[in-house]
Short mmCIF file of C-alpha atoms in Angstrom, two decimals:
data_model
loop_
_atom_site.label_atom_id
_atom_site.label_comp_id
_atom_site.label_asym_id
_atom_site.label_seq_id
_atom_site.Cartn_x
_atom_site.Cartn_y
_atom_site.Cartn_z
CA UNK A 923 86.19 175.56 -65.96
CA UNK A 924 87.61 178.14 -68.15
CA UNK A 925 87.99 177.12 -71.90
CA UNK A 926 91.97 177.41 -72.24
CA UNK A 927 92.73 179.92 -75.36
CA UNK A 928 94.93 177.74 -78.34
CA UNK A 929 98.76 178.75 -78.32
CA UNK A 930 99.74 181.13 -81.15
CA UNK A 931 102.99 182.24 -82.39
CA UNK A 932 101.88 185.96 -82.52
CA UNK A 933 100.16 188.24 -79.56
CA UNK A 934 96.22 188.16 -79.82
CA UNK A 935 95.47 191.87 -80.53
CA UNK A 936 98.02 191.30 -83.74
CA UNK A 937 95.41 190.12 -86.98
CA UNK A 938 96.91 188.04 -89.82
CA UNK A 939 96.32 188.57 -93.01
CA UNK A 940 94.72 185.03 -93.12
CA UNK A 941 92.10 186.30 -90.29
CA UNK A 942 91.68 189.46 -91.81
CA UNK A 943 90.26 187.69 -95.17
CA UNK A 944 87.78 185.19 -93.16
CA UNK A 945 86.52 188.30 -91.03
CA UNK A 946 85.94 190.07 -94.78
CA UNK A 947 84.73 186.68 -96.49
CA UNK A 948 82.07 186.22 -93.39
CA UNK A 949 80.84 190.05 -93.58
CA UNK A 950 80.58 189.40 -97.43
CA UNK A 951 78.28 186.86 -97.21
CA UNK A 952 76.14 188.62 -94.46
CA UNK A 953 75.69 191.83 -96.82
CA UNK A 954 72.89 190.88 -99.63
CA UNK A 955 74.37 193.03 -101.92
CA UNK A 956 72.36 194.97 -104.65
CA UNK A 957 71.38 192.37 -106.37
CA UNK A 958 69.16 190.70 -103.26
CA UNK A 959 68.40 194.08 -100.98
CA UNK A 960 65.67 194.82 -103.55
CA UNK A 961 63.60 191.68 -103.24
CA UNK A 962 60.01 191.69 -103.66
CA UNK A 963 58.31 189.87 -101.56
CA UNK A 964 54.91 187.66 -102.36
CA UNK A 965 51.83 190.33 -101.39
CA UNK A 966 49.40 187.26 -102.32
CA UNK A 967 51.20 184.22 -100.05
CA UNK A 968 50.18 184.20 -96.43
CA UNK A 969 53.92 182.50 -95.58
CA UNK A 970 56.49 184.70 -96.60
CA UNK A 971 57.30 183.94 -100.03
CA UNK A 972 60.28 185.89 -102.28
CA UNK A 973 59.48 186.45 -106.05
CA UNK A 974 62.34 184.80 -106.84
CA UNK A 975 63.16 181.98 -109.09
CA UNK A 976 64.26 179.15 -106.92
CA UNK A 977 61.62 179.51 -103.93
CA UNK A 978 58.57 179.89 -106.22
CA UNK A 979 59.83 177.31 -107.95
CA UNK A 980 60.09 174.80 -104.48
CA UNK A 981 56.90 176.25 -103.01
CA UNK A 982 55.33 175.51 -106.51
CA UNK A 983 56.51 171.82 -106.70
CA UNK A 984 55.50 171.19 -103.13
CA UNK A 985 51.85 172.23 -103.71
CA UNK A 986 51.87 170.57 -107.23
CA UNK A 987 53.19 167.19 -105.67
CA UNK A 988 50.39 167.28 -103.35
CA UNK A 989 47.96 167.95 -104.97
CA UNK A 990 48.80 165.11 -107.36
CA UNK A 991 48.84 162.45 -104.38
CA UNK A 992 45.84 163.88 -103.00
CA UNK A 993 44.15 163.24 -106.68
CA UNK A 994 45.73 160.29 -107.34
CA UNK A 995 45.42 158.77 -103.87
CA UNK A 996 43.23 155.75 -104.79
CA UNK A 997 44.90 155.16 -108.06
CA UNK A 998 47.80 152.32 -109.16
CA UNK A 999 50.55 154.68 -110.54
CA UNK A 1000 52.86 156.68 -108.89
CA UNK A 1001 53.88 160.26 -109.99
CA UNK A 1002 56.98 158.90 -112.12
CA UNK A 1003 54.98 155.81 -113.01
CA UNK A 1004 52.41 157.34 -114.66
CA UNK A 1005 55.03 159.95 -116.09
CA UNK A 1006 56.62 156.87 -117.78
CA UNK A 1007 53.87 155.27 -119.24
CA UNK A 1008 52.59 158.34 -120.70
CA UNK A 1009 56.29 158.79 -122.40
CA UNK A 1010 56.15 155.20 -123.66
CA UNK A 1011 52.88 155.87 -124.85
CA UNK A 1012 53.87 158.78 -127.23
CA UNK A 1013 57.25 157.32 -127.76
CA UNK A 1014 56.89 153.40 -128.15
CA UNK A 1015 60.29 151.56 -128.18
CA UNK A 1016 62.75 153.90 -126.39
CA UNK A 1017 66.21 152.79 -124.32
CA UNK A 1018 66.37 153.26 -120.46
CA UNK A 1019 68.69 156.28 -120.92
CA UNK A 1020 66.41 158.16 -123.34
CA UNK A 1021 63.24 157.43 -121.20
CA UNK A 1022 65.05 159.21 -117.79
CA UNK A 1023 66.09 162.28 -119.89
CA UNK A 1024 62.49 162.71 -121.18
CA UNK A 1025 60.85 161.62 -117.57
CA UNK A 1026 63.87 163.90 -115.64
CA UNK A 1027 65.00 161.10 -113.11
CA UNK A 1028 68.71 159.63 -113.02
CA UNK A 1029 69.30 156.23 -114.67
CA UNK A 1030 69.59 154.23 -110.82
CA UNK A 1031 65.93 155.43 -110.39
CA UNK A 1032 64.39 155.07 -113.62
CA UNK A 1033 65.64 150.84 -113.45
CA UNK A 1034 63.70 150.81 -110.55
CA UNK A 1035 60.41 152.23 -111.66
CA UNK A 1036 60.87 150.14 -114.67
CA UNK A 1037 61.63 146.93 -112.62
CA UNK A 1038 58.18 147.86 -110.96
CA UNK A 1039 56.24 148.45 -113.95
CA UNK A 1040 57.17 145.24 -115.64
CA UNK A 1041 56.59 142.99 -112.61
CA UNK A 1042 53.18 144.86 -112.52
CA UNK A 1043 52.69 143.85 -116.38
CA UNK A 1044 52.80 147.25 -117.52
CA UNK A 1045 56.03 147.07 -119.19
CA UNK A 1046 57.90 144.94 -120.95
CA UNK A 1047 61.40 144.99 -122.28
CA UNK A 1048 63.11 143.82 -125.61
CA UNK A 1049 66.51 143.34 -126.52
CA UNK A 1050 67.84 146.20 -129.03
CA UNK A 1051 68.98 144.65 -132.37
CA UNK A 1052 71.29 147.18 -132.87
CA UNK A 1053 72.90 147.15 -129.57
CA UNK A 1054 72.43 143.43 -127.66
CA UNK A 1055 73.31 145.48 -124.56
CA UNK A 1056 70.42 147.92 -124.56
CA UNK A 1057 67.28 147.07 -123.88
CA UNK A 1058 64.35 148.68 -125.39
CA UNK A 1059 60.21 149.43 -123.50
CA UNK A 1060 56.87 149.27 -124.89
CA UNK A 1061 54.00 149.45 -122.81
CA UNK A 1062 51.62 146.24 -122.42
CA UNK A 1063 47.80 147.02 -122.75
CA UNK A 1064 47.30 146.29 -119.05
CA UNK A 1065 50.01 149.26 -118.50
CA UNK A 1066 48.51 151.47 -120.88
CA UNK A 1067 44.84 150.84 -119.58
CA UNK A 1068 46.17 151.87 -116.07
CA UNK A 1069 47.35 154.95 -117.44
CA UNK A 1070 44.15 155.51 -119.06
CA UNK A 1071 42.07 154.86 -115.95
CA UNK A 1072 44.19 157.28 -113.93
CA UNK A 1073 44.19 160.35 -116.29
CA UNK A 1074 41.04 161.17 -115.10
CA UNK A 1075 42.40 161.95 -111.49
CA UNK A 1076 45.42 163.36 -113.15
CA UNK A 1077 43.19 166.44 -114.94
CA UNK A 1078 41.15 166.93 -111.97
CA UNK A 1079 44.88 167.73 -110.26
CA UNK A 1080 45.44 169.58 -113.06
CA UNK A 1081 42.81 171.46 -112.83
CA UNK A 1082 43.32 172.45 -108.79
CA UNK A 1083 46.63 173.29 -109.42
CA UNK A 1084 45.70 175.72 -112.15
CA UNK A 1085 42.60 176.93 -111.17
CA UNK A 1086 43.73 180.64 -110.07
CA UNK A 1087 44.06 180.88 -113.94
CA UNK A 1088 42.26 182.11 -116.94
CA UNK A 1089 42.64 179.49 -119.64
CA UNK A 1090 44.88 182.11 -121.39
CA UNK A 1091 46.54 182.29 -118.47
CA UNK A 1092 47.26 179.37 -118.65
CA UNK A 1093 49.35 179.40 -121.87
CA UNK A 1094 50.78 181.94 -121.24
CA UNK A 1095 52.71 180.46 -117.88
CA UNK A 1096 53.28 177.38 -120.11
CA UNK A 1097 55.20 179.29 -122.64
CA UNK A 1098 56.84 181.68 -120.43
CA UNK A 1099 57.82 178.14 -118.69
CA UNK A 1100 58.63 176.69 -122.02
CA UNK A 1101 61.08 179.26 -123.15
CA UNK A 1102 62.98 179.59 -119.69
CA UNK A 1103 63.48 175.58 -120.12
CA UNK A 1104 64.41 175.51 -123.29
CA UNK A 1105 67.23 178.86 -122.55
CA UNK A 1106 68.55 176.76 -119.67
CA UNK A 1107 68.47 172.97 -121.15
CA UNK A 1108 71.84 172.19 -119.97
CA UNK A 1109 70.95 172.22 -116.26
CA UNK A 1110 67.96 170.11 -117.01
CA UNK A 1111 70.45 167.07 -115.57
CA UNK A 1112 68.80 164.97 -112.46
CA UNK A 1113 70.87 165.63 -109.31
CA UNK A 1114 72.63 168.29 -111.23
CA UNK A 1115 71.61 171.08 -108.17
CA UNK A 1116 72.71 168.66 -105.31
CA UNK A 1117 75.33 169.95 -103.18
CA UNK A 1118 78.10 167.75 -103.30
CA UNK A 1119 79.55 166.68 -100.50
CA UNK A 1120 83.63 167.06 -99.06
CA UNK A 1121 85.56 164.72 -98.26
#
């Protein structure tokens, strides 16, 4: 059965204005534009790979991320775990909402990795005498001989992940790394790239 055309006020072959703007809005998006049409292309990845920002940047995470579980397999601590316990370590005594900026995870997340680490006996938590509200983390020797146990497998990750490298090489990524972060802290925010969603 024929699907029946909606009813308009004005004939078909007659474009509004309002049509004519979509129909420009949808080629718009379709054309690249200078700034994309010259995009190099990875010569060195076997899948198609653009040497842009944003997908070397996923396509470095992924392979990162599992290389780290591959490493770390057999271990105790999780990726963020381990993150945390490493921060505590260096920074003894900090609030929840300074540890998720330094470990990069929201605040809903980093209560729950917490809540895991302490029933573990990794972590424990004091009350802040300056603010009765606050509650401030140390880690427990049992949490910091975890993390100690588990480096190991961390540096052998490491190690995969950079091997392609020279070791100046290797600095050098890190500070070219380093000084992109630190042009763009403000978007350093957890979630901050999500999409939101309408209505």
């Amino acid at each position: 059965m024929p699907r029946a055309e909606p009813k308009t006020d004005l004939p078909p072959s007659r474009p509004t204005k309002t049509a004519g703007k979509a129909k420009l809005k949808s080629a718009a998006r379709l054309d690249p534009g200078p700034m994309h049409s010259g995009l190099q292309m990875s010569k060195l990845a076997s899948i198609p790979l653009p040497r842009a920002p944003v997908p070397m940047a996923r396509r470095f995470t992924q392979i990162a991320t599992a290389i780290w579980a591959e490493a770390c397999a057999g271990e105790s601590l999780s990726h963020p775990e381990f993150a945390v316990l490493g921060c505590l370590g260096r920074e003894p005594g900090l609030d929840q909402i300074n540890l998720a900026a330094r470990v990069g995870v929201d605040r809903t997340n980093i209560g729950l990795i917490i809540d895991g680490l302490e029933k573990s006996g990794f972590v424990e938590r004091s009350v802040n005498p300056k603010d009765r509200r606050a509650r401030l983390m140390r880690v427990t020797p049992a949490g910091q001989q975890a993390h100690t146990s588990q480096t190991r497998q961390v540096a052998v990750a490491r190690e995969k992940i950079l091997g392609p490298l020279t070791a100046a090489e290797r600095e050098t990524l890190y500070d070219l790394l380093e000084r992109i972060i630190a042009a763009n802290e403000q978007y350093s925010i957890p979630g901050a790239g999500r999409r939101k969603r309408s209505g």
